[in-house]
CSV table of C-alpha atoms in Angstrom, one decimal:
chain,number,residue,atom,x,y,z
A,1,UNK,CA,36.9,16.6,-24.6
A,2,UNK,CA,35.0,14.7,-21.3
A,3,UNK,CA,37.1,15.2,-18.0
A,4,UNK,CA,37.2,11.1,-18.7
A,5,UNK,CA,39.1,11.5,-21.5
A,6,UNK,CA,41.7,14.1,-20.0
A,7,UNK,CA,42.5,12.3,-17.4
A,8,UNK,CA,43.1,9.0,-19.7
A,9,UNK,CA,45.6,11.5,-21.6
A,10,UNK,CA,47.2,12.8,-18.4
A,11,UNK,CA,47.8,9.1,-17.3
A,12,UNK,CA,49.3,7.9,-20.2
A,13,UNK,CA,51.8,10.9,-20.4
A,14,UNK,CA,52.5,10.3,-16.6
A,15,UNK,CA,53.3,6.4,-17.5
A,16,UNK,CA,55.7,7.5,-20.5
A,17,UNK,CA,57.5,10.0,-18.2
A,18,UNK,CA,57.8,7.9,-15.0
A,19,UNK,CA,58.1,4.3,-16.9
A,20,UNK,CA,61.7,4.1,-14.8
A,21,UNK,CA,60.2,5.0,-11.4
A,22,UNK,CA,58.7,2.8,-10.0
A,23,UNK,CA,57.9,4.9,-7.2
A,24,UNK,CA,56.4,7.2,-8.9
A,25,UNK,CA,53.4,4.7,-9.7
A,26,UNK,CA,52.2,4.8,-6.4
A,27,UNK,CA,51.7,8.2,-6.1
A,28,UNK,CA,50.0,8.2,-9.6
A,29,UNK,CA,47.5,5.9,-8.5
A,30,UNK,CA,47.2,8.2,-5.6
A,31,UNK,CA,46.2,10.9,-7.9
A,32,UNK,CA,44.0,8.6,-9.8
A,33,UNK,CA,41.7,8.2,-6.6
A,34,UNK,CA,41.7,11.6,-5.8
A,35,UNK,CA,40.6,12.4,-9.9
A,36,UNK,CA,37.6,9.7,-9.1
A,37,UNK,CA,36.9,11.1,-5.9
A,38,UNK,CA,36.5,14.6,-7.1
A,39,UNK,CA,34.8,13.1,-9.7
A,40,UNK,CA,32.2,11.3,-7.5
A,41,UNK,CA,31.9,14.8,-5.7
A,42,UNK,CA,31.4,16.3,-8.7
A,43,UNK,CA,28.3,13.9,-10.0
A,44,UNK,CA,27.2,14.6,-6.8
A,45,UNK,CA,27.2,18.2,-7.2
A,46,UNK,CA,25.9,17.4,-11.0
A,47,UNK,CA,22.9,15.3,-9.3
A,48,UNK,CA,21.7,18.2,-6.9
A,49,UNK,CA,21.9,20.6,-9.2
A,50,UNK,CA,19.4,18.2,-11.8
A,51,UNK,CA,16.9,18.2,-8.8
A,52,UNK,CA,16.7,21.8,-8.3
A,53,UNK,CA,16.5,22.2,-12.1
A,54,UNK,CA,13.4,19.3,-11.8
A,55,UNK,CA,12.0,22.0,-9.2
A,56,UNK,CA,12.8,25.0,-10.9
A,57,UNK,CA,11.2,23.4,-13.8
A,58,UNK,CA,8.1,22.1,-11.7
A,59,UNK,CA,8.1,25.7,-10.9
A,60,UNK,CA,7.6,27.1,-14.4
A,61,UNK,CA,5.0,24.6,-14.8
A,62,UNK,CA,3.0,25.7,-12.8
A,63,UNK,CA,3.8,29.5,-13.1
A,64,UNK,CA,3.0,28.7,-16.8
A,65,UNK,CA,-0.5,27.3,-15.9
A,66,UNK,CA,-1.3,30.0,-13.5
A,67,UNK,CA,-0.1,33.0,-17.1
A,68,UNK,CA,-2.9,30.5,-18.7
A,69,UNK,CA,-5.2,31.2,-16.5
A,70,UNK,CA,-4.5,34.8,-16.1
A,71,UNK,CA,-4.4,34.8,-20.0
A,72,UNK,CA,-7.9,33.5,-20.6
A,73,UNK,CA,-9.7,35.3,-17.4
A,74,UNK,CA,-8.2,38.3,-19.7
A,75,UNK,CA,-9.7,36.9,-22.8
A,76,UNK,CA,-13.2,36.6,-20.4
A,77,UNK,CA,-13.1,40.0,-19.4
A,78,UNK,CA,-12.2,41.5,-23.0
A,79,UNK,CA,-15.4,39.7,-24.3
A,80,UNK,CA,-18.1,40.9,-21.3
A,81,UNK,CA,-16.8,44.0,-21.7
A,82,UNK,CA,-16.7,44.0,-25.9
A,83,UNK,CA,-20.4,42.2,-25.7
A,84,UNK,CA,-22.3,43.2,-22.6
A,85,UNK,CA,-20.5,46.7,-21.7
A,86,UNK,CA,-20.0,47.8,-24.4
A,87,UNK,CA,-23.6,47.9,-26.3
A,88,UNK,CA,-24.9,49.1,-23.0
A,89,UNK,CA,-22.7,51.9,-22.3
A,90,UNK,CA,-23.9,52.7,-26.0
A,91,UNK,CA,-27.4,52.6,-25.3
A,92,UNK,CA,-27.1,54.8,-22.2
A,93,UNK,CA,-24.7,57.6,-24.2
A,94,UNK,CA,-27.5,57.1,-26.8
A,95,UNK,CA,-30.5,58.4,-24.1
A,96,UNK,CA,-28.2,61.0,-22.6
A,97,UNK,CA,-27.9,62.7,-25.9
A,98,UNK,CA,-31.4,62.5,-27.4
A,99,UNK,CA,-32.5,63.9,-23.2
A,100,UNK,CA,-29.6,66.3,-24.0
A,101,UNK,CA,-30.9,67.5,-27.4
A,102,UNK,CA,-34.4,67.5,-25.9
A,103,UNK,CA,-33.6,69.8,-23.5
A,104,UNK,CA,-30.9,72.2,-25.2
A,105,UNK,CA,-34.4,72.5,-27.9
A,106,UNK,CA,-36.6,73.2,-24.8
A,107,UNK,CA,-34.1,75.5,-23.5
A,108,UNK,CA,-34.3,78.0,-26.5
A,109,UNK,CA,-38.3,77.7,-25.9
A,110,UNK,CA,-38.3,77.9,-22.2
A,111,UNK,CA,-36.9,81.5,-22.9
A,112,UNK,CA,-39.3,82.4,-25.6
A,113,UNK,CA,-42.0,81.4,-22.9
A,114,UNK,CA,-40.4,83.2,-20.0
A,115,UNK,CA,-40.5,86.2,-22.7
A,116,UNK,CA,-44.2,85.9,-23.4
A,117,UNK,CA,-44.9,85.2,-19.9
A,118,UNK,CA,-43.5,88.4,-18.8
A,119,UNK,CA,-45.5,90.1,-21.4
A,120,UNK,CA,-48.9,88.5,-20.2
A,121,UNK,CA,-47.9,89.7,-17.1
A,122,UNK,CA,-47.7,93.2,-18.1
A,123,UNK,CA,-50.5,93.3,-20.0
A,124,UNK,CA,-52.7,91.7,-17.0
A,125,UNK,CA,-51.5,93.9,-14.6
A,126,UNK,CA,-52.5,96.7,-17.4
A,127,UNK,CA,-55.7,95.2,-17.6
A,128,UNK,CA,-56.0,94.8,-13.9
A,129,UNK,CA,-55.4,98.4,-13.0
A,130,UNK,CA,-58.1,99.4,-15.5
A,131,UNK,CA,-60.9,97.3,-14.1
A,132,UNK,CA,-60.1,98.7,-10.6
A,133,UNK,CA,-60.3,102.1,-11.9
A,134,UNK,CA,-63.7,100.9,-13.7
A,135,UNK,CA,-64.9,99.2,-10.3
């Protein structure tokens, strides 16, 4: 039920009751005005509050535009990194192992030559102490 229509219900009751007194009327009217009056404070109350919901909902516009923004900068970034970062941090792990494998295979024949090095060296200095002994 609308406030219009309680206070249409209230009056009429009032009326039945106070038919007699005549009085009394006066005093109902008096009440009437103060109903419309807190009414009209009321709609004004009602008419503020629609223009802060008009801002609030300005506000969420735009908020709303700026989470669309956001949202495809997102999508942006997601597909540089899926279709430029990506294949490229590929290609680089890509040389890093096959320099990696290179060198772990060298490795194993670095020491083989460090072995036979050594043992040139030996024999050299063998030889070495021979010809000065010859000499």
């Amino acid at each position: 039920m609308s406030n219009k229509e309680l206070l249409f219900a209230m009056s009429d009751l009032m009326d039945q009751k106070l038919k007699p007194i005549k009085d009394t009327l006066d005093e109902h009217s008096e009440i009437l005005k103060e109903h419309s009056e807190i009414l009209k404070e009321h709609s004004e109350i009602l008419k503020e509050h629609s223009e802060i919901l008009k801002e609030h909902s300005e506000i969420l516009k735009e908020h709303s535009e700026i989470l669309i923004l956001h949202s495809d900068s997102i999508q942006n970034i997601k597909l540089l990194l899926e279709n430029d970062f990506q294949p490229r941090l590929q290609n680089i792990e890509g040389c890093y192992l096959t320099t990696f494998n290179r060198y772990r295979d060298g490795a194993d024949r670095m020491e083989q030559l460090e072995t036979d090095v050594d043992s040139l060296k030996q024999v050299v200095e063998e030889h070495s102490r021979q010809l000065q002994k010859i000499v």
